[in-house]
Structure formats: C-alpha cells, structure tokens
XYZ file of C-alpha atoms in Angstrom:
763
model
C 19.343 75.607 122.410
C 21.760 78.490 121.914
C 20.387 81.632 120.263
C 17.049 83.486 120.257
C 17.338 84.983 116.799
C 15.401 83.838 113.716
C 17.110 80.431 113.549
C 16.599 79.733 117.249
C 12.962 80.806 117.238
C 12.040 78.772 114.145
C 13.853 75.742 115.562
C 12.006 76.087 118.884
C 8.677 76.455 117.079
C 9.384 73.385 114.969
C 10.355 71.205 117.935
C 7.456 72.416 120.049
C 4.627 72.803 117.534
C 5.316 70.852 114.345
C 5.962 67.357 115.667
C 4.140 65.125 118.152
C 3.037 67.192 121.176
C 5.229 66.667 124.211
C 8.133 65.217 122.238
C 10.504 67.939 123.402
C 10.796 70.598 126.047
C 12.752 73.493 124.623
C 15.010 75.909 126.492
C 16.674 78.813 124.651
C 19.672 80.656 126.062
C 20.685 84.042 124.682
C 23.219 86.486 126.091
C 21.135 89.467 124.991
C 18.258 90.825 127.045
C 15.868 90.683 124.096
C 14.980 88.178 121.411
C 15.820 88.732 117.748
C 19.536 88.076 117.530
C 20.890 90.597 115.035
C 17.501 92.211 114.612
C 16.568 95.057 117.008
C 12.947 95.383 118.019
C 12.852 99.172 118.384
C 13.989 102.139 116.322
C 16.162 103.339 119.179
C 18.010 100.046 119.748
C 21.524 100.961 118.618
C 23.424 98.490 120.790
C 23.504 95.538 118.388
C 25.416 94.719 115.241
C 22.677 96.001 112.938
C 21.496 99.588 112.635
C 17.770 99.599 113.489
C 16.996 101.647 110.370
C 18.960 99.389 108.013
C 16.739 98.124 105.187
C 16.782 94.416 104.351
C 18.300 93.461 100.997
C 15.562 90.885 100.394
C 11.851 91.649 100.464
C 9.300 90.466 103.005
C 8.317 87.745 100.524
C 11.673 86.065 101.202
C 12.331 87.302 104.751
C 9.474 85.324 106.269
C 8.602 81.976 107.746
C 5.995 79.820 106.060
C 3.377 80.159 108.781
C 3.416 83.846 109.705
C 2.447 86.429 107.107
C 3.517 90.030 107.062
C 0.778 92.625 107.206
C -0.202 94.164 103.876
C 0.700 97.562 105.341
C 4.280 96.489 106.081
C 6.813 97.791 103.542
C 8.100 95.443 100.871
C 11.609 95.957 102.215
C 11.322 96.126 106.004
C 13.793 97.926 108.223
C 15.799 95.993 110.789
C 13.560 96.986 113.697
C 10.513 95.796 111.762
C 12.176 92.386 111.393
C 12.547 92.368 115.163
C 8.850 93.151 115.554
C 8.002 90.308 113.172
C 10.021 87.935 115.362
C 8.189 89.179 118.460
C 4.906 88.343 116.719
C 6.291 84.955 115.732
C 7.231 84.148 119.326
C 3.833 85.289 120.564
C 2.070 83.115 117.982
C 4.241 80.061 118.627
C 5.098 80.261 122.302
C 6.021 77.395 124.596
C 9.811 77.518 124.774
C 11.530 78.481 128.005
C 13.556 81.493 126.893
C 16.426 82.529 129.180
C 17.527 85.984 128.092
C 20.680 87.453 129.577
C 22.185 83.958 129.810
C 25.481 83.411 128.048
C 26.468 79.818 127.269
C 30.020 79.518 128.531
C 30.765 75.833 128.187
C 29.228 72.578 127.015
C 30.298 68.985 127.615
C 29.109 65.901 125.760
C 28.217 63.181 128.252
C 28.259 59.426 127.890
C 24.980 58.489 126.260
C 24.840 61.690 124.201
C 23.375 64.205 126.661
C 24.901 67.663 127.073
C 26.010 69.481 130.212
C 25.527 73.203 129.593
C 27.012 75.932 131.774
C 25.547 79.425 131.545
C 26.383 82.739 133.203
C 23.875 85.457 134.004
C 23.438 88.329 136.431
C 22.375 85.754 139.007
C 25.591 83.788 138.618
C 26.630 80.523 137.012
C 24.282 77.597 136.387
C 24.809 74.111 134.957
C 22.023 71.986 133.496
C 21.749 68.715 131.600
C 19.969 68.464 128.233
C 19.258 65.556 125.920
C 20.052 67.573 122.794
C 22.022 70.687 121.899
C 20.952 72.801 118.950
C 23.270 75.589 117.790
C 21.351 78.604 116.460
C 23.892 81.306 117.237
C 24.073 82.858 113.804
C 27.233 83.535 111.842
C 28.218 86.921 113.306
C 30.670 85.977 116.051
C 32.920 89.018 115.987
C 34.057 91.500 113.343
C 36.861 90.317 111.093
C 39.782 92.729 111.255
C 42.565 92.721 108.638
C 45.949 92.128 110.239
C 47.574 95.105 108.531
C 44.997 97.630 109.769
C 45.330 98.947 113.353
C 42.267 98.988 115.606
C 43.124 102.469 116.815
C 44.868 105.337 115.117
C 45.103 109.048 114.641
C 41.662 108.944 113.013
C 38.614 106.887 114.046
C 38.787 103.286 112.772
C 35.543 101.348 113.234
C 33.889 98.211 111.932
C 30.884 98.730 109.692
C 28.623 97.099 112.304
C 29.412 100.008 114.653
C 28.541 102.771 112.213
C 25.412 104.687 113.220
C 25.572 108.243 111.839
C 27.836 110.523 109.839
C 28.075 113.148 112.567
C 29.663 110.714 115.023
C 32.005 109.327 112.369
C 33.311 112.807 111.528
C 33.222 114.237 115.055
C 37.054 114.274 115.246
C 37.759 115.252 111.654
C 40.534 117.801 111.278
C 40.219 120.938 109.208
C 42.371 119.495 106.422
C 40.918 115.976 106.331
C 38.466 115.337 103.542
C 38.166 111.595 102.903
C 36.219 108.733 104.457
C 37.788 105.355 103.734
C 35.683 102.196 103.402
C 37.688 98.965 103.277
C 36.092 95.808 101.883
C 33.985 94.828 98.918
C 31.072 92.480 98.390
C 27.869 92.889 100.397
C 28.908 94.794 103.505
C 31.390 97.097 101.774
C 28.968 98.239 99.083
C 26.067 98.576 101.500
C 27.948 100.618 104.112
C 29.564 102.844 101.476
C 26.113 103.543 100.029
C 24.701 104.217 103.495
C 27.490 106.619 104.456
C 27.133 108.397 101.103
C 23.393 108.825 101.710
C 24.056 110.277 105.158
C 26.828 112.550 103.883
C 24.693 113.798 100.998
C 21.902 114.529 103.462
C 24.281 116.358 105.788
C 25.444 118.547 102.919
C 22.096 119.299 101.301
C 19.601 119.399 104.171
C 18.380 122.747 105.514
C 19.230 124.025 108.967
C 22.375 124.090 111.083
C 25.185 121.684 110.232
C 26.709 119.398 112.853
C 29.827 119.113 110.666
C 31.175 122.262 109.075
C 32.183 122.289 105.410
C 30.807 118.772 104.960
C 30.882 119.216 101.182
C 34.664 118.761 101.281
C 34.322 115.064 102.102
C 34.306 112.178 99.654
C 34.072 108.443 100.302
C 36.913 106.260 99.039
C 35.934 102.620 98.713
C 38.796 100.123 98.511
C 37.867 96.726 97.138
C 39.881 94.047 95.392
C 37.519 93.821 92.438
C 34.150 95.260 91.433
C 30.823 93.837 92.500
C 27.561 93.622 90.579
C 25.341 96.040 92.491
C 21.616 95.467 92.207
C 18.948 97.962 93.364
C 15.940 96.912 95.441
C 13.671 96.876 92.395
C 14.534 95.053 89.181
C 12.544 93.819 86.218
C 11.379 90.433 85.050
C 11.507 91.902 81.505
C 14.673 94.058 81.531
C 15.034 94.225 77.721
C 11.995 96.422 77.110
C 12.391 100.246 77.216
C 9.425 100.317 79.611
C 10.285 97.528 82.049
C 7.851 96.519 84.783
C 9.458 96.534 88.222
C 9.266 94.126 91.153
C 11.160 93.630 94.413
C 14.503 92.230 93.245
C 14.123 88.808 94.858
C 10.897 87.988 92.991
C 12.525 87.819 89.527
C 15.631 86.233 91.094
C 13.653 83.342 92.563
C 11.392 82.798 89.572
C 11.544 79.022 89.122
C 10.037 79.332 85.640
C 13.395 80.454 84.216
C 15.396 77.538 85.659
C 15.594 74.002 84.291
C 14.070 71.343 86.527
C 15.150 69.593 88.637
C 17.312 72.337 90.027
C 21.070 71.940 90.192
C 23.340 73.809 92.564
C 24.697 77.020 91.031
C 26.976 77.777 93.989
C 30.149 76.189 95.357
C 32.828 75.529 92.725
C 32.240 77.864 89.781
C 33.629 76.825 86.417
C 34.642 79.416 83.851
C 31.555 78.650 81.763
C 29.301 78.954 84.825
C 30.949 82.252 85.731
C 30.372 83.615 82.259
C 26.717 82.605 82.379
C 26.175 84.209 85.779
C 27.991 87.402 84.855
C 25.958 87.595 81.651
C 22.733 87.296 83.643
C 23.724 90.108 85.992
C 24.703 92.321 83.066
C 21.301 91.642 81.496
C 19.460 92.420 84.734
C 21.320 95.731 85.134
C 21.527 96.584 81.435
C 25.203 97.495 81.741
C 28.661 96.169 82.524
C 28.724 99.071 85.019
C 31.151 101.117 82.901
C 28.501 103.868 82.726
C 29.216 104.571 86.389
C 33.006 104.373 86.534
C 35.881 102.467 84.932
C 36.607 101.094 88.410
C 33.169 99.444 88.636
C 33.319 97.934 85.145
C 33.068 94.147 84.918
C 34.467 92.986 81.597
C 37.338 91.055 80.066
C 38.963 88.536 82.411
C 36.592 89.493 85.230
C 33.793 87.756 83.320
C 35.638 84.455 83.805
C 35.720 84.831 87.588
C 32.952 83.840 90.026
C 30.762 86.933 90.352
C 30.347 89.020 93.479
C 26.904 90.453 94.186
C 25.663 93.277 96.416
C 22.363 95.094 96.870
C 22.202 98.869 97.210
C 19.774 101.498 96.014
C 22.144 104.417 95.548
C 25.741 103.153 95.610
C 26.300 103.138 91.851
C 24.832 106.576 91.213
C 26.885 108.001 94.072
C 29.904 106.539 92.269
C 28.802 108.244 89.048
C 28.315 111.540 90.886
C 31.808 111.366 92.409
C 30.762 111.214 96.053
C 32.004 107.599 96.187
C 35.386 106.977 94.553
C 36.246 103.273 94.076
C 39.820 102.002 94.305
C 40.827 98.521 93.198
C 43.369 96.940 95.502
C 44.137 96.067 99.095
C 44.997 98.380 101.983
C 48.584 97.609 102.985
C 48.959 100.087 105.848
C 47.520 103.112 107.599
C 49.864 105.713 109.052
C 48.294 108.793 110.592
C 45.889 110.173 108.004
C 47.559 108.420 105.056
C 46.474 105.075 103.596
C 48.459 102.972 101.142
C 46.597 100.775 98.647
C 48.441 98.086 96.692
C 47.254 96.486 93.457
C 49.271 94.420 91.001
C 52.588 95.543 92.457
C 51.677 99.226 92.260
C 50.997 101.502 95.213
C 48.472 104.301 95.555
C 48.427 106.795 98.412
C 45.215 108.231 99.821
C 45.911 111.243 102.038
C 43.927 113.430 104.438
C 41.732 110.575 105.643
C 39.216 111.603 108.318
C 37.853 108.166 109.279
C 38.153 104.510 108.324
C 35.297 102.006 108.183
C 36.216 98.322 107.992
C 33.673 96.219 106.086
C 35.398 92.856 105.890
C 32.666 90.722 107.404
C 32.574 88.580 110.526
C 34.410 85.678 112.087
C 31.822 83.016 113.018
C 34.178 80.931 115.184
C 33.467 82.812 118.460
C 29.796 81.870 118.025
C 30.682 78.219 118.675
C 33.521 78.716 121.167
C 31.392 77.019 123.850
C 31.736 73.670 122.086
C 34.450 71.342 123.454
C 37.733 71.166 121.492
C 37.099 67.492 120.710
C 33.731 68.337 119.162
C 35.231 71.176 117.133
C 37.848 68.764 115.869
C 35.135 66.314 114.829
C 33.432 69.144 112.952
C 36.732 69.932 111.166
C 36.595 73.427 112.619
C 38.935 75.952 110.998
C 39.094 79.557 112.196
C 41.164 80.430 109.113
C 38.182 79.709 106.840
C 35.494 82.155 108.041
C 33.171 81.376 105.129
C 33.278 77.631 105.875
C 34.309 77.268 109.541
C 32.843 73.794 110.092
C 32.071 70.836 107.852
C 28.503 69.658 108.474
C 26.340 67.049 106.822
C 23.231 67.637 104.729
C 23.545 71.326 104.068
C 24.756 72.523 107.423
C 22.477 70.626 109.815
C 24.476 67.990 111.716
C 27.405 65.612 111.901
C 26.666 61.880 111.507
C 28.842 60.926 114.500
C 27.058 63.393 116.829
C 23.355 62.483 116.750
C 22.410 64.809 119.639
C 23.965 67.944 118.144
C 22.195 70.022 115.496
C 22.710 73.299 113.653
C 20.231 75.781 112.173
C 21.224 78.921 110.280
C 24.956 78.509 110.814
C 26.202 79.514 107.383
C 26.923 82.683 105.454
C 23.836 84.684 104.454
C 21.202 82.193 105.598
C 17.757 82.433 104.032
C 14.765 82.258 106.319
C 13.171 79.518 104.250
C 16.341 77.432 104.473
C 16.541 78.006 108.239
C 12.999 76.705 108.547
C 13.864 73.652 106.428
C 17.002 73.004 108.485
C 14.912 73.138 111.652
C 12.506 70.548 110.235
C 15.386 68.315 109.197
C 17.094 68.484 112.606
C 13.771 67.915 114.369
C 13.296 64.770 112.283
C 16.777 63.540 113.254
C 16.211 64.263 116.945
C 12.790 62.626 116.912
C 14.158 59.471 115.286
C 17.010 59.342 117.799
C 14.629 59.721 120.726
C 12.374 56.969 119.450
C 15.285 54.769 118.367
C 13.544 54.138 115.041
C 16.127 54.878 112.382
C 14.864 51.828 110.499
C 11.476 53.512 110.069
C 12.900 56.369 108.020
C 11.181 57.290 104.821
C 13.062 56.305 101.652
C 13.524 59.963 100.714
C 15.024 60.873 104.086
C 17.321 57.864 104.041
C 18.421 58.637 100.498
C 19.221 62.221 101.489
C 21.508 61.013 104.260
C 23.075 58.225 102.225
C 23.862 60.306 99.154
C 24.932 63.433 100.987
C 28.432 64.731 100.329
C 28.188 68.058 102.166
C 31.162 67.421 104.456
C 33.529 66.448 101.648
C 32.250 69.315 99.516
C 32.868 71.850 102.300
C 36.410 70.660 102.895
C 37.190 70.823 99.177
C 35.770 74.334 98.812
C 37.967 75.735 101.585
C 40.995 75.798 99.306
C 39.130 76.249 96.027
C 40.163 79.509 94.301
C 36.937 79.352 92.295
C 34.653 79.072 95.319
C 31.491 81.159 95.018
C 30.583 84.152 97.152
C 27.952 82.076 98.990
C 29.350 78.535 99.053
C 26.579 76.860 101.040
C 24.359 76.519 97.980
C 21.788 78.551 96.116
C 18.466 79.235 97.792
C 16.129 77.478 95.392
C 18.331 74.398 95.183
C 18.570 74.094 98.964
C 14.807 74.418 99.356
C 14.334 71.658 96.784
C 16.877 69.405 98.520
C 15.281 69.746 101.942
C 11.771 69.372 100.561
C 12.727 66.146 98.772
C 14.332 64.725 101.908
C 11.357 65.654 104.087
C 8.747 64.475 101.601
C 7.297 67.972 101.168
C 5.760 69.079 97.911
C 5.921 72.673 96.790
C 2.453 74.195 96.676
C 1.330 75.791 93.416
C 1.331 79.591 93.136
C -1.892 81.380 93.904
C -3.026 82.823 90.606
C -1.242 83.094 87.273
C 0.866 86.054 86.217
C 1.106 87.221 82.609
C 3.696 85.277 80.596
C 7.193 86.695 80.424
C 9.588 86.682 77.473
C 9.989 82.894 77.730
C 6.228 82.498 77.301
C 5.716 81.220 80.850
C 4.133 82.885 83.887
C 6.242 83.576 86.956
C 6.707 80.779 89.483
C 8.048 82.658 92.500
C 9.686 80.708 95.306
C 8.794 81.804 98.840
C 8.908 79.966 102.193
C 5.106 79.927 102.279
C 5.068 77.423 99.418
C 6.555 74.774 101.728
C 4.150 74.384 104.626
C 4.881 71.665 107.160
C 2.969 68.454 106.462
C 1.405 68.594 109.924
C 0.541 72.282 109.802
C -2.624 73.419 111.545
C -5.445 75.187 109.777
C -4.252 78.496 111.261
C -0.737 77.922 109.933
C -2.072 77.125 106.472
C -4.168 80.287 106.543
C -1.039 82.297 107.267
C 0.776 80.633 104.376
C -2.140 81.362 102.048
C -2.123 84.992 103.142
C 1.591 85.221 102.315
C 1.094 83.591 98.915
C -1.723 85.988 98.076
C 0.491 88.915 99.068
C 3.274 87.707 96.773
C 0.868 87.154 93.883
C -0.757 90.565 94.329
C 2.681 92.170 94.439
C 3.702 90.439 91.210
C 0.470 91.401 89.438
C 0.735 95.016 90.613
C 4.230 95.253 89.144
C 3.714 93.267 85.946
C 0.401 94.764 84.866
C 0.113 98.043 86.754
C 2.169 100.962 87.941
C 3.545 99.568 91.206
C 7.219 100.264 92.011
C 7.820 102.435 88.938
C 7.865 105.551 91.114
C 10.525 103.949 93.330
C 12.573 102.905 90.288
C 12.406 106.368 88.726
C 13.166 108.135 91.997
C 16.247 105.998 92.644
C 17.606 106.504 89.159
C 17.336 110.306 89.231
C 20.257 110.741 91.633
C 23.145 112.796 90.302
C 23.651 115.218 87.429
C 21.832 115.417 84.100
C 22.327 117.495 80.959
C 19.174 119.516 80.337
C 17.984 120.965 77.024
C 14.634 122.762 77.152
C 12.582 124.657 74.565
C 9.950 127.239 75.492
C 7.373 128.282 72.906
C 5.120 131.168 73.896
C 2.086 132.461 72.030
C 2.168 135.747 73.932
C 4.754 138.511 73.395
C 4.918 139.150 77.133
C 6.653 135.791 77.609
C 9.557 135.299 75.186
C 10.200 132.001 73.513
C 13.662 130.539 73.737
C 15.948 127.719 74.716
C 17.513 126.754 78.030
C 20.713 124.691 78.119
C 22.284 123.627 81.385
C 22.408 120.964 84.053
C 20.013 119.535 86.595
C 21.200 117.960 89.830
C 19.238 115.652 92.099
C 20.853 115.809 95.543
C 19.694 113.075 97.906
C 18.826 113.794 101.526
C 16.689 112.564 104.403
C 13.055 113.569 104.081
C 11.950 116.795 105.730
C 8.594 117.751 107.217
C 8.489 121.125 105.454
C 5.110 121.669 103.823
C 3.642 118.535 105.409
C 4.103 119.173 109.115
C 0.664 117.763 109.910
C 1.769 114.341 108.627
C 4.908 114.139 110.732
C 4.126 115.524 114.140
C 7.032 114.816 116.503
C 5.119 115.519 119.698
C 4.204 112.620 121.984
C 1.736 112.487 124.794
C 3.017 112.262 128.348
C 4.655 108.948 129.101
C 5.221 108.033 125.449
C 8.688 107.310 124.135
C 10.258 106.634 120.772
C 10.063 102.931 121.580
C 6.301 102.952 122.128
C 5.289 105.355 119.364
C 6.089 104.520 115.733
C 6.336 107.927 114.102
C 5.857 107.926 110.325
C 8.990 107.601 108.230
C 9.705 110.717 106.150
C 11.740 108.651 103.702
C 14.144 110.342 101.295
C 13.891 113.314 99.003
C 15.958 115.258 96.487
C 16.938 118.880 96.460
C 16.641 119.640 92.733
C 18.864 122.397 91.338
C 18.950 123.366 87.691
C 21.346 125.934 86.378
C 22.128 127.147 82.886
C 21.621 129.785 80.242
C 18.405 130.927 78.616
C 18.680 132.225 75.052
C 15.670 134.232 73.886
C 14.444 133.367 70.391
C 15.091 135.939 67.666
C 17.284 138.120 69.890
C 20.772 138.220 71.328
C 19.384 138.260 74.861
C 21.027 135.683 77.129
C 20.849 135.337 80.858
C 21.593 132.824 83.555
C 18.552 130.944 84.842
C 18.238 128.715 87.880
C 15.447 127.132 89.842
C 14.954 124.703 92.718
C 12.364 122.143 93.686
C 12.101 119.339 96.212
C 11.268 115.903 94.800
C 9.837 113.344 97.189
C 9.012 109.648 97.186
C 6.490 108.222 99.645
C 6.979 104.489 100.126
C 3.626 103.881 101.822
C 1.644 105.230 98.853
C 4.332 104.397 96.240
C 4.019 107.914 94.835
C 6.418 110.642 93.765
C 5.735 114.338 94.061
C 7.374 117.678 93.236
C 7.275 120.626 95.665
C 8.053 124.310 95.260
C 11.027 125.616 97.209
C 10.521 128.445 99.643
C 11.601 131.861 98.414
C 13.233 132.754 101.749
C 15.107 129.433 102.101
C 15.443 127.535 98.848
C 16.653 124.372 100.594
C 13.200 123.962 102.138
C 9.939 122.821 100.591
C 7.021 125.249 100.568
C 3.928 123.609 99.057
C 3.207 120.858 96.559
C 3.509 121.556 92.841
C 2.201 118.240 91.547
C 2.058 114.514 92.176
C 2.981 112.187 89.337
C 0.369 109.760 88.044
C 2.210 107.047 86.128
C 0.623 105.654 82.982
C 1.391 101.996 82.206
C 2.856 101.490 78.718
C 1.030 99.488 76.032
C 3.050 96.337 76.754
C 1.771 96.223 80.340
C -1.734 97.221 79.334
C -1.866 94.302 76.918
C -0.693 91.835 79.546
C -3.276 93.014 82.057
C -6.057 92.413 79.539
C -4.782 89.041 78.408
C -3.092 90.167 75.198
C 0.072 88.651 73.764
C 2.707 90.427 75.780
C 5.743 89.122 73.916
C 4.283 90.156 70.544
C 3.222 93.502 71.955
C 6.728 94.127 73.283
C 8.190 93.457 69.875
C 5.781 95.876 68.203
C 6.550 98.670 70.626
C 10.175 97.971 71.507
C 11.592 100.789 69.401
C 8.622 103.104 69.533
C 8.225 105.974 71.934
C 4.726 104.759 72.741
C 6.186 101.914 74.769
C 7.757 104.058 77.445
C 6.739 104.816 80.954
C 4.816 108.075 81.075
C 3.303 110.185 83.803
C 0.974 113.136 84.005
C 0.020 115.773 86.557
C -1.672 119.142 86.802
C -1.411 122.211 88.993
C -3.720 125.213 89.255
C -1.794 128.325 90.248
C -4.507 130.912 90.905
C -5.840 131.251 87.331
C -3.031 129.486 85.490
C -3.370 125.779 84.771
C -0.194 123.726 84.396
C -0.617 120.428 82.548
C 2.493 118.367 83.183
C 3.649 115.325 81.240
C 6.656 113.043 81.661
C 8.271 110.336 79.566
C 10.940 107.945 80.883
C 13.299 105.776 78.842
C 14.924 102.936 80.790
C 17.707 100.572 79.957
C 16.898 97.706 82.337
C 16.937 99.266 85.833
C 18.516 102.621 84.947
C 17.062 105.734 83.381
C 18.933 106.739 80.238
C 16.847 109.714 79.272
C 13.622 111.363 80.335
C 11.459 114.243 79.232
C 9.411 116.790 81.122
C 6.942 119.126 79.499
C 4.400 121.730 80.557
C 1.432 123.277 78.853
C 0.527 126.487 80.682
C -2.721 128.325 80.045
C -4.153 131.366 81.822
C -5.278 134.955 81.352
C -1.693 136.111 80.848
C 0.095 132.862 80.002
C -0.029 130.602 76.984
C 3.143 128.614 76.410
C 4.591 125.124 76.239
C 7.858 123.799 77.600
C 9.625 120.638 76.426
C 12.768 119.560 78.243
C 15.009 116.537 77.712
C 17.290 115.194 80.437
C 20.237 113.015 79.441
C 22.814 111.277 81.580
C 26.377 112.492 81.452
C 28.833 109.683 80.781
C 31.156 108.597 83.570
C 34.529 110.330 83.613
C 37.588 108.164 83.051
C-alpha cells in the first residue's frame, strides 16, 4: 500500500480488522517520517503542505471515521495538527499494519498472475518486494500546479499557497514603496489563503508591541480570480430566513438528508442551467445575499447564476473584502514583470503595481502521486496529466479498474470525504477478498448490480471536456455514501434522538460516517460510532434550541466598520445628556494574554518542548475603536469622543467578552468589562419545549422580540452597569445590532442606547 495518510490508514484498518482475520498482511510505504499524509501531528510541524494551525473547513462530525469518535473537548472545527493527532489515535486503536516510514515507492511492475513488484528507496538504500495486491492511497496533492505564464522566481517572492506560513516571512523582502500582496486563484484555496493572509496582516497591524514589518498598514491584498465564489462561514443556519437564526457547524445543515428527495441523485458532474440556478439559489438563501453587500466584484447575479457554482469556506474573507483589506479582481494574470502584474479580463487589461509578494493558489497536480505506476497501467487508466481534476478514469466511484483486479484506489479524487474514503476501502477490500478466494460467483446481488450498472469510467472521460463540469466532479457526498452503502449491503442507522422540526416540518437527518458502521463491526467499534452519533445530536440540539455557536456567529460578523448612533439620557446635571454620532471599527488580531496571563502561561518545565506541551489557544480578538462627535443636549457644546475596548471570543467555552483597554497602552487589554450571556429568542424557546416552531417563527418574524439578545453586568466600585444587546441577522450576517447601558450609582444615573448599522459596500 502506498500512503500513510487518512486513506491509507482506513484502508489498512479495513483489510486488517474488518474482514476475516488473517485474510491479508498489510504493508504501508510512505516517504515521510511520520504518519498522517497532509496532516501534521504537532503544532510546530511546518514542513508539510498544510499549515499545522490551519482550521478544517468541515467539522469533526464529517472529518471522522465511523469507528473512532472525537473527544467532546475537541473543537468542532479541529486544526490540522489535531487531525494528525486523531490519526495517531486511529492507528493506535487499529494497529497491525507494517508501516514503513521514510520509504518512497519509486517503481512498480505488474507481474504475470497479477502480483506487484514494488521498489522502494530509503536511507538504508533500495529494496524490492513482491505483493499480491497494490492499493494506491497517495492522496491528490502530488505537486503544486503552477500557471505557465507566472515565473517561479522574480524580483519579489513568488510562492505556492501550501508554502505560506506567516506574514512576516512573506513580507521580509518588501521594498519601501511596495504595498500589495497578490493572491492568484479562486475557489477553495484562493479564498482560504487570502482570508488567512488578511487575518495575519490585520493582526500585524493592530497587535500591540514591536512590529516585525514596518508600516504594515500600507499593505492590501489583491485577489485575482476568474469569477466570484460563494463563501460560506464555519457556522450557518438550518433556518436562515428568521431574523434570529439558530447556528450550527456549516456541514450539519448541508448534509441534512431531510431536505433532499429520496433516493438521492447525484448533484455533481455535469450541471445543467436549471441545476445551476437551483444550487446558486440555495447558496444565496444560506448566506442571505448575492454577496453584493461586500463588493461588486463578489456579486453573483445575472449570467453567473446560470453557471455551475463555485464554493469556498472562510470565516473572515468576505468582511475583509468589505473593509477594503482584500480587493478582488476578476480576470486572469497574464504576466508578472518586476513588481507589476497584468490582469486580463474580457479583452481588457488592468495593471497592479508595487506588488510586494505573490501567492499562487491554483491547486495541485495529482499526477506525480501515481508516477510509480508503469506507463502501460497509466494508459489503461486513461491517465491524463492535462486534466488535474480527473487524472484517471476509475470504476465505481474511484476505486478500481475492471481489467486490473489486483489494483485498488482509496481517496484518489479531489476533496475526498472521510466517510467516502472509508466506503471506498470497504469496497476495495471486498473486491480483493473475492479475488483471493476466486468466488466472484458468490457476490451479493447488490454488489454485482453496482459493478454491472456502473458508468464511472465513461462519465469521467465525458466530464474532462465538459464546460459545465462541477467544481467537485467525483459526486456529492451524500449520494456517494448512498451508492457505496447500497453496493455493500449496508443500511444507514437512524439518528440518535429527534431534533425540533425545521421549516419543512421535519426534524434534521444529519449524515455522518458514524451512521454507516461496518456489518462486522465489533462491540467496541459500535460504541465509538454511538459516541459520535450522540455528539452530533447534542451539537444539533445545542444549536437549534439553545445558545450554542451564536457567540461565534456574532463575533465573526462584527469585523469591519459600522455606523454608530448613540443617545445618552442622564437624570443628573453632572452628566449631560446628548447624542454621539460616529463610527465603530472592529479590527481583527491574534489573541493576546493581556489581562489573563494566568490562563496562558508560556513557561515549560525542563525538558518540555512545544511538541510535548499543548499550550492553550488564545484564539482571536478585536481591537475596538469608536470615534465621532458628541453633541450635548440643549447646548451648542460639541466635542470629539473616542474610546477603545478589546472584544474576545473563547472557542472552548463558546463565550464572548469585552475588556477595558489600558490607559497607558490602548492597544492592550487591562481587565474584563463584561461577558455576554446570550438569551435564546422565542422561536428557539418554543422548539426546546416542544412548541410549534414554524408557527412561532411566523408570529415573531417581523417583531423585535424574535431577535438574538444578550445581557451582562459590571460593578465598577459603587456603579452598577447593566448591559443589554440586541442582534438582527439576515441569514449568517449581522445587519444591525444595538448596545445599551443602564448605569446607577451614587453619582451616576443614566442610560445609553446605541445602534450599529453596516455601511454599504463601495462601488
């Protein structure tokens, strides 16, 4: 077997643990000196293609195998190094394979009779061994794709997105006049890396302390993409039409089988105009906008609605676009000369000057991952290096070729889901087991029908030249899971528990890998699956009927600039009443330890290292700056007023808090002002008590009572501050919110009511 990443490990587990004991001896070769493939196993592992602190764009309810549950304490969206740790646990739980790390497969030869001669190189030299079967689990990330018209070296740094680690290194050679970072490439990787760089740049600008890059505020990020992409945050709603939407990890509403007709049909591959319009309409409903509120360049309307949609996941990309830190450009980079980039679109040219660095985010070429296969085998597989999204044509959803019964594939397609990888492993194991026993005639009717009716090879070849091919042509996740389950004779297990009904009157029916346990699973494996299902159910209930994830949704949506209108009414002459009009800015940065040093001690005992000690994650925070004019009531007195706070979100507790800024350094937090306690709206309260949620939503849809609210209090010596918030959402984005105080004390008696409204995107 080639590859010790997720696909290789689940294939090894399946061959070693899920079929008759002793059927196979499994050897895994991997050129790396650790398991995990793309996924690092430590925070400090920067050598791979994935940044160890990168956050997954699917939650742990999707990024899992059926028979190993995540811990309840693990975040809903794990970081890359936490995925690596999960895989280490998986290998420990399901050991037995002979794993040869540091062994690169150089060459394979198919022998008469179907066996494979495999040559590997390692530090100890070259070795050749004979195997009965060869299973390819290399993953799809062979080498970075590089546009022909972009040089690999230039006057400014030009790197692939997989090599980006920090903003300081990227800008280490920036000249005094350069002020732009160029990101080339749309879809998933382009949006994600642009959002990541923007987060790092914003933090560099707005964090306290010495700056590694001087005058960092001069930089902006220019993102060149051929057309806009629907950009979804980590948390979306199963009921986006209500002004007080409940929030869940984005994949839970996406994989809600209760909103799809049964049996499932494939929504990927060739996309008709009608199918494109339906999909684009769904994304617009989920986001509550055609994205014109962020920028004209991100708007998806008109003829774009007829095209197959592109999708990306990013928490902050769109609001960085609205704030002007990310500037989108529609078109294609035609050349780079010195610090000048030319972008062409529709016969017109645009010049971007004073570029400091270029980041290429055009994906990967998978062909090098299978370069060890003989040319004759590649020809049989219809290999084409000019079609990186569909490099080989394989039968039954990317698992094998009917003329090569001893060769199998797991996870070799674009954006593989862990549940599909596990299903592919089961399917290949079934094929290998039948071949070993020579009992093809004993196949189950469902397995035989799957092979007989399969058109995957023809479909792949047709899609290669299809201008209406989808972003992920292999097939949609739920459909693929259904197809494999039908072939293997597996039934989907029912959900654990029942969620409140959604707008369609039905409870959620969330697809996760744990709902498809192997038919021969042990009691321990079934216990792990049950644990995963309970975790998913509890997550859904916490979001649909409680206050889970609302703090994360609010915090994300605060980024950028707001118009602020505030009234102050005082009952005491010593504090004048009046009105404040101005702006409020939420400036994103990496979390700081100021005011909470005891929680984030950086000292380690002797012998400890960053690899052995998991220091708490300080997350992200905002530097809040408001600035405007206060007009005293009944007088002509006007004066400029400004104030600063630090707003923080703690992922572990799912809570948001506001901190006073220090008087001697207003970029630093001093001590806590208050922590927000969110109050579920009536629509969620009704659902948690068994009321009619759909009727309740209708009654409260237009009323202010059906909004997310929060409260807090703060005692400042003898003065008590009662704080109240009200948030108005349109789907995933805040449109407007209110903040008020009632202040009572020996020398204070006043109320403050402020309204924050989004500024519209500039054209």
